[in-house]
């Protein structure tokens, strides 16, 4: 998958070169391209923003410079054949909340272009234009708080998608039971050596080797934690995936799933 990051602060993305993502680049899973938006400016000051129509605080990023930049990076991957899926993602606090299933869905994109706005955001006609031109446009938010720009949110999306690509994870089983994966539950607590840490012991069931009991214990802890910290998730589980024991545990946590 090709991922293009466009920003007036390209140096922001240096951390993506290290760690797992660096490895993904080397293995050819991700072709990551980082671009300085100002390369597409034409004036002496390399301007990217202007005052908002209708008045108000702050500056708005101009559609003309974004249009030239986005056109060029999309053109680099060809004319967009039938099987090509080219997505323009725009991080913004007014976007749809990013979820694991959205990240999973994006793993089959051919190209993901992430346009990072600063100031009060990007002129709305940029999203509108590419949507009308037949591109998939995703205006997304990484949470109910406001950042200074889209760069951090772009790194979040890049990592969330890249780690799901086939061949990225050394052990793909790691993806199965983690939080926000299939079951819809948060992950159970995990422990490693030593057996005692500052007088805290490992839960006994994990030492016994009874795999069914361990599985039940983990599932109960996952249900408990989800009900406590994310009641919204606990209330929207897939009822068909819940066993009688799951329902009993949910009921003990004050979440009712009939039958
Ligand atoms: N830009 C500024 N705040 C943001 C947020 N919460 N999510 C995505 N992009 C942003």
CSV table of C-alpha atoms and ligand atoms in Angstrom, one decimal:
chain,number,residue,atom,x,y,z
A,1,UNK,CA,0.0,0.0,0.0
A,2,UNK,CA,1.2,3.5,-0.8
A,3,UNK,CA,0.7,6.1,1.9
A,4,UNK,CA,1.3,9.8,1.2
A,5,UNK,CA,1.5,12.3,4.0
A,6,UNK,CA,1.1,15.9,3.1
A,7,UNK,CA,1.9,18.7,5.6
A,8,UNK,CA,3.6,22.0,6.1
A,9,UNK,CA,5.6,20.2,8.8
A,10,UNK,CA,7.0,17.1,7.1
A,11,UNK,CA,9.6,16.7,9.8
A,12,UNK,CA,6.8,15.8,12.2
A,13,UNK,CA,6.7,12.3,10.6
A,14,UNK,CA,10.3,11.3,11.5
A,15,UNK,CA,9.1,8.8,14.2
A,16,UNK,CA,7.4,6.8,11.4
A,17,UNK,CA,10.8,5.9,10.0
A,18,UNK,CA,11.7,3.9,13.1
A,19,UNK,CA,10.2,0.9,14.8
A,20,UNK,CA,7.8,-1.5,13.2
A,21,UNK,CA,6.8,0.9,10.4
A,22,UNK,CA,10.4,1.2,9.3
A,23,UNK,CA,10.4,-2.5,9.0
A,24,UNK,CA,7.2,-2.5,7.0
A,25,UNK,CA,8.8,-0.1,4.6
A,26,UNK,CA,11.9,-2.3,4.2
A,27,UNK,CA,9.7,-5.3,3.5
A,28,UNK,CA,7.8,-3.4,0.9
A,29,UNK,CA,4.4,-3.6,2.7
A,30,UNK,CA,4.1,0.2,2.9
A,31,UNK,CA,5.5,2.7,0.4
A,32,UNK,CA,5.5,5.8,2.7
A,33,UNK,CA,6.0,9.2,1.0
A,34,UNK,CA,6.3,12.3,3.0
A,35,UNK,CA,5.6,15.7,1.3
A,36,UNK,CA,6.0,19.3,2.2
A,37,UNK,CA,2.9,21.1,1.1
A,38,UNK,CA,4.8,24.3,0.5
A,39,UNK,CA,6.5,22.6,-2.5
A,40,UNK,CA,3.2,23.4,-4.3
A,41,UNK,CA,3.1,27.1,-3.5
A,42,UNK,CA,4.0,29.7,-6.1
A,43,UNK,CA,4.5,32.9,-4.3
A,44,UNK,CA,7.6,34.3,-2.6
A,45,UNK,CA,6.2,33.7,0.9
A,46,UNK,CA,5.1,30.2,0.0
A,47,UNK,CA,1.6,31.0,1.4
A,48,UNK,CA,-0.8,28.2,2.3
A,49,UNK,CA,-3.5,30.1,4.1
A,50,UNK,CA,-5.8,33.1,4.0
A,51,UNK,CA,-8.5,34.8,6.1
A,52,UNK,CA,-11.9,33.0,6.3
A,53,UNK,CA,-14.9,34.2,4.2
A,54,UNK,CA,-17.6,35.3,6.6
A,55,UNK,CA,-15.1,36.5,9.2
A,56,UNK,CA,-14.0,34.9,12.4
A,57,UNK,CA,-10.8,33.9,14.1
A,58,UNK,CA,-7.8,32.3,12.5
A,59,UNK,CA,-6.7,31.3,9.0
A,60,UNK,CA,-8.0,28.7,6.5
A,61,UNK,CA,-5.8,26.6,4.3
A,62,UNK,CA,-6.3,27.5,0.6
A,63,UNK,CA,-7.8,25.0,-1.7
A,64,UNK,CA,-5.6,25.8,-4.7
A,65,UNK,CA,-2.3,24.6,-3.1
A,66,UNK,CA,-4.0,21.5,-1.7
A,67,UNK,CA,-5.6,20.7,-5.1
A,68,UNK,CA,-2.3,20.8,-6.9
A,69,UNK,CA,-0.5,18.7,-4.3
A,70,UNK,CA,-3.3,16.1,-4.0
A,71,UNK,CA,-3.7,15.8,-7.8
A,72,UNK,CA,0.1,15.2,-8.2
A,73,UNK,CA,0.4,12.5,-5.5
A,74,UNK,CA,-2.7,10.7,-6.9
A,75,UNK,CA,-1.4,10.9,-10.4
A,76,UNK,CA,1.9,9.2,-9.4
A,77,UNK,CA,0.0,6.0,-8.8
A,78,UNK,CA,-1.5,6.0,-12.4
A,79,UNK,CA,-4.9,6.6,-13.8
A,80,UNK,CA,-6.8,4.7,-11.2
A,81,UNK,CA,-7.8,1.4,-12.8
A,82,UNK,CA,-11.0,-0.5,-11.8
A,83,UNK,CA,-9.3,-2.3,-9.0
A,84,UNK,CA,-7.5,0.7,-7.6
A,85,UNK,CA,-8.9,2.1,-4.4
A,86,UNK,CA,-7.5,5.5,-3.8
A,87,UNK,CA,-8.6,7.3,-0.5
A,88,UNK,CA,-8.1,10.9,0.6
A,89,UNK,CA,-8.2,11.0,4.4
A,90,UNK,CA,-8.5,14.4,6.1
A,91,UNK,CA,-7.9,14.5,9.9
A,92,UNK,CA,-10.2,17.0,11.6
A,93,UNK,CA,-11.9,17.2,15.0
A,94,UNK,CA,-15.2,17.5,13.1
A,95,UNK,CA,-14.7,14.2,11.3
A,96,UNK,CA,-16.2,10.7,12.0
A,97,UNK,CA,-14.5,9.0,15.0
A,98,UNK,CA,-11.7,6.6,13.7
A,99,UNK,CA,-12.3,3.0,14.7
A,100,UNK,CA,-10.5,-0.3,14.3
A,101,UNK,CA,-13.0,-1.4,11.7
A,102,UNK,CA,-12.3,1.7,9.6
A,103,UNK,CA,-8.6,0.9,9.9
A,104,UNK,CA,-9.3,-2.7,8.9
A,105,UNK,CA,-11.4,-1.6,5.9
A,106,UNK,CA,-8.6,0.7,4.7
A,107,UNK,CA,-6.1,-2.2,4.5
A,108,UNK,CA,-7.2,-3.0,1.0
A,109,UNK,CA,-6.7,0.6,-0.3
A,110,UNK,CA,-4.2,1.0,-3.1
A,111,UNK,CA,-3.2,4.4,-2.0
A,112,UNK,CA,-4.0,6.5,1.1
A,113,UNK,CA,-3.3,10.2,0.9
A,114,UNK,CA,-3.5,12.0,4.3
A,115,UNK,CA,-3.9,15.8,4.0
A,116,UNK,CA,-2.9,17.4,7.3
A,117,UNK,CA,-4.4,20.8,7.9
A,118,UNK,CA,-3.2,23.4,10.3
A,119,UNK,CA,-4.8,26.6,11.6
A,120,UNK,CA,-8.7,26.5,11.3
A,121,UNK,CA,-8.5,23.7,8.8
A,122,UNK,CA,-8.7,23.2,5.0
A,123,UNK,CA,-11.2,24.9,2.7
A,124,UNK,CA,-14.2,22.6,2.6
A,125,UNK,CA,-14.2,22.5,-1.2
A,126,UNK,CA,-11.1,20.3,-1.2
A,127,UNK,CA,-13.1,17.4,0.4
A,128,UNK,CA,-16.1,18.2,-1.8
A,129,UNK,CA,-14.1,18.3,-5.0
A,130,UNK,CA,-12.4,14.9,-4.6
A,131,UNK,CA,-15.7,13.3,-3.5
A,132,UNK,CA,-17.3,14.6,-6.6
A,133,UNK,CA,-14.4,13.4,-8.7
A,134,UNK,CA,-15.0,9.9,-7.5
A,135,UNK,CA,-12.4,9.5,-4.8
A,136,UNK,CA,-13.2,8.1,-1.4
A,137,UNK,CA,-12.9,11.0,1.0
A,138,UNK,CA,-12.7,10.2,4.7
A,139,UNK,CA,-12.8,13.2,7.2
A,140,UNK,CA,-11.9,11.5,10.5
A,141,UNK,CA,-11.3,12.5,14.1
A,142,UNK,CA,-9.0,10.6,16.6
A,143,UNK,CA,-11.0,11.8,19.6
A,144,UNK,CA,-13.1,14.5,21.2
A,145,UNK,CA,-10.2,17.0,21.8
A,146,UNK,CA,-8.5,19.5,19.5
A,147,UNK,CA,-4.9,19.2,18.4
A,148,UNK,CA,-2.9,21.9,16.7
A,149,UNK,CA,-3.0,20.2,13.3
A,150,UNK,CA,-3.6,16.9,11.6
A,151,UNK,CA,-0.1,15.4,11.8
A,152,UNK,CA,-0.5,13.4,15.0
A,153,UNK,CA,-3.8,12.1,13.7
A,154,UNK,CA,-2.2,11.2,10.4
A,155,UNK,CA,0.5,9.1,12.2
A,156,UNK,CA,-2.3,7.4,14.2
A,157,UNK,CA,-4.1,6.4,11.1
A,158,UNK,CA,-0.9,5.3,9.4
A,159,UNK,CA,0.1,3.0,12.2
A,160,UNK,CA,-3.4,1.7,12.8
A,161,UNK,CA,-3.7,0.6,9.2
A,162,UNK,CA,-0.1,-0.5,8.6
A,163,UNK,CA,0.0,-3.0,11.5
A,164,UNK,CA,-3.0,-4.7,10.0
A,165,UNK,CA,-1.4,-5.4,6.6
A,166,UNK,CA,-0.7,-9.0,5.9
A,167,UNK,CA,2.9,-9.8,6.9
A,168,UNK,CA,3.3,-6.8,9.2
A,169,UNK,CA,2.9,-8.6,12.5
A,170,UNK,CA,5.6,-11.2,13.4
A,171,UNK,CA,2.8,-13.2,15.0
A,172,UNK,CA,-0.6,-12.4,13.5
A,173,UNK,CA,-2.3,-14.1,16.5
A,174,UNK,CA,-1.5,-10.9,18.3
A,175,UNK,CA,-4.2,-9.2,16.3
A,176,UNK,CA,-6.9,-11.7,17.2
A,177,UNK,CA,-7.6,-11.0,20.9
A,178,UNK,CA,-6.5,-7.4,21.3
A,179,UNK,CA,-8.9,-4.6,22.3
A,180,UNK,CA,-11.3,-3.4,19.6
A,181,UNK,CA,-10.8,-6.6,17.5
A,182,UNK,CA,-13.7,-9.0,16.6
A,183,UNK,CA,-15.2,-9.7,20.0
A,184,UNK,CA,-16.0,-6.0,20.7
A,185,UNK,CA,-14.5,-6.4,24.2
A,186,UNK,CA,-11.5,-4.6,25.7
A,187,UNK,CA,-8.5,-6.9,26.2
A,188,UNK,CA,-8.1,-8.9,29.5
A,189,UNK,CA,-5.1,-8.0,31.7
A,190,UNK,CA,-1.8,-9.7,31.0
A,191,UNK,CA,1.1,-10.8,33.3
A,192,UNK,CA,4.6,-12.1,33.0
A,193,UNK,CA,7.5,-13.0,35.2
A,194,UNK,CA,8.3,-12.6,38.1
A,195,UNK,CA,5.5,-14.4,39.9
A,196,UNK,CA,5.6,-11.7,42.6
A,197,UNK,CA,6.1,-8.0,42.0
A,198,UNK,CA,6.1,-5.7,45.1
A,199,UNK,CA,4.0,-8.3,47.0
A,200,UNK,CA,1.5,-8.5,44.1
A,201,UNK,CA,0.9,-12.1,42.9
A,202,UNK,CA,-0.2,-13.5,39.5
A,203,UNK,CA,-3.9,-14.6,39.6
A,204,UNK,CA,-3.8,-18.3,40.5
A,205,UNK,CA,-5.8,-19.5,37.6
A,206,UNK,CA,-3.1,-18.4,35.1
A,207,UNK,CA,-0.6,-20.8,36.9
A,208,UNK,CA,-2.8,-23.9,36.8
A,209,UNK,CA,-2.6,-24.9,33.1
A,210,UNK,CA,-6.4,-25.4,32.9
A,211,UNK,CA,-6.9,-23.8,29.5
A,212,UNK,CA,-10.7,-23.7,29.7
A,213,UNK,CA,-10.6,-22.0,33.1
A,214,UNK,CA,-8.0,-19.6,31.8
A,215,UNK,CA,-10.1,-18.7,28.8
A,216,UNK,CA,-13.2,-18.2,31.0
A,217,UNK,CA,-11.2,-16.1,33.5
A,218,UNK,CA,-9.8,-13.9,30.7
A,219,UNK,CA,-13.2,-13.5,29.1
A,220,UNK,CA,-14.8,-12.5,32.5
A,221,UNK,CA,-12.0,-9.9,33.1
A,222,UNK,CA,-12.5,-8.5,29.5
A,223,UNK,CA,-16.3,-8.2,30.2
A,224,UNK,CA,-15.7,-6.6,33.6
A,225,UNK,CA,-13.2,-4.1,32.2
A,226,UNK,CA,-15.4,-3.2,29.2
A,227,UNK,CA,-18.5,-2.7,31.4
A,228,UNK,CA,-16.5,-0.5,33.8
A,229,UNK,CA,-14.5,1.8,31.5
A,230,UNK,CA,-16.5,1.6,28.2
A,231,UNK,CA,-20.2,1.0,29.0
A,232,UNK,CA,-21.0,2.2,25.5
A,233,UNK,CA,-19.1,-0.8,24.1
A,234,UNK,CA,-20.6,-3.2,26.6
A,235,UNK,CA,-24.1,-2.2,25.5
A,236,UNK,CA,-23.4,-2.7,21.8
A,237,UNK,CA,-21.8,-6.2,21.8
A,238,UNK,CA,-22.9,-8.7,19.1
A,239,UNK,CA,-25.6,-10.6,21.1
A,240,UNK,CA,-25.2,-13.7,19.0
A,241,UNK,CA,-21.5,-14.0,20.1
A,242,UNK,CA,-22.5,-14.1,23.8
A,243,UNK,CA,-22.6,-17.4,25.7
A,244,UNK,CA,-24.7,-18.0,28.8
A,245,UNK,CA,-21.7,-17.4,31.0
A,246,UNK,CA,-20.9,-14.1,29.2
A,247,UNK,CA,-24.5,-12.9,29.8
A,248,UNK,CA,-24.2,-13.9,33.5
A,249,UNK,CA,-21.0,-12.0,33.8
A,250,UNK,CA,-22.4,-9.0,32.0
A,251,UNK,CA,-25.5,-9.1,34.3
A,252,UNK,CA,-23.1,-9.1,37.4
A,253,UNK,CA,-21.6,-5.9,35.9
A,254,UNK,CA,-25.0,-4.3,35.5
A,255,UNK,CA,-25.3,-4.8,31.7
A,256,UNK,CA,-28.4,-6.7,30.7
A,257,UNK,CA,-28.4,-9.0,27.6
A,258,UNK,CA,-31.6,-11.0,27.8
A,259,UNK,CA,-31.6,-14.8,27.2
B,1,LIG,N1,-6.9,17.9,14.1
B,1,LIG,C1,-7.1,18.6,15.2
B,1,LIG,N2,-7.7,17.9,16.1
B,1,LIG,C2,-8.0,16.7,15.6
B,1,LIG,C3,-8.6,15.5,16.1
B,1,LIG,N3,-9.1,15.4,17.3
B,1,LIG,N4,-8.7,14.5,15.2
B,1,LIG,C4,-8.2,14.5,14.0
B,1,LIG,N5,-7.6,15.6,13.5
B,1,LIG,C5,-7.5,16.7,14.3
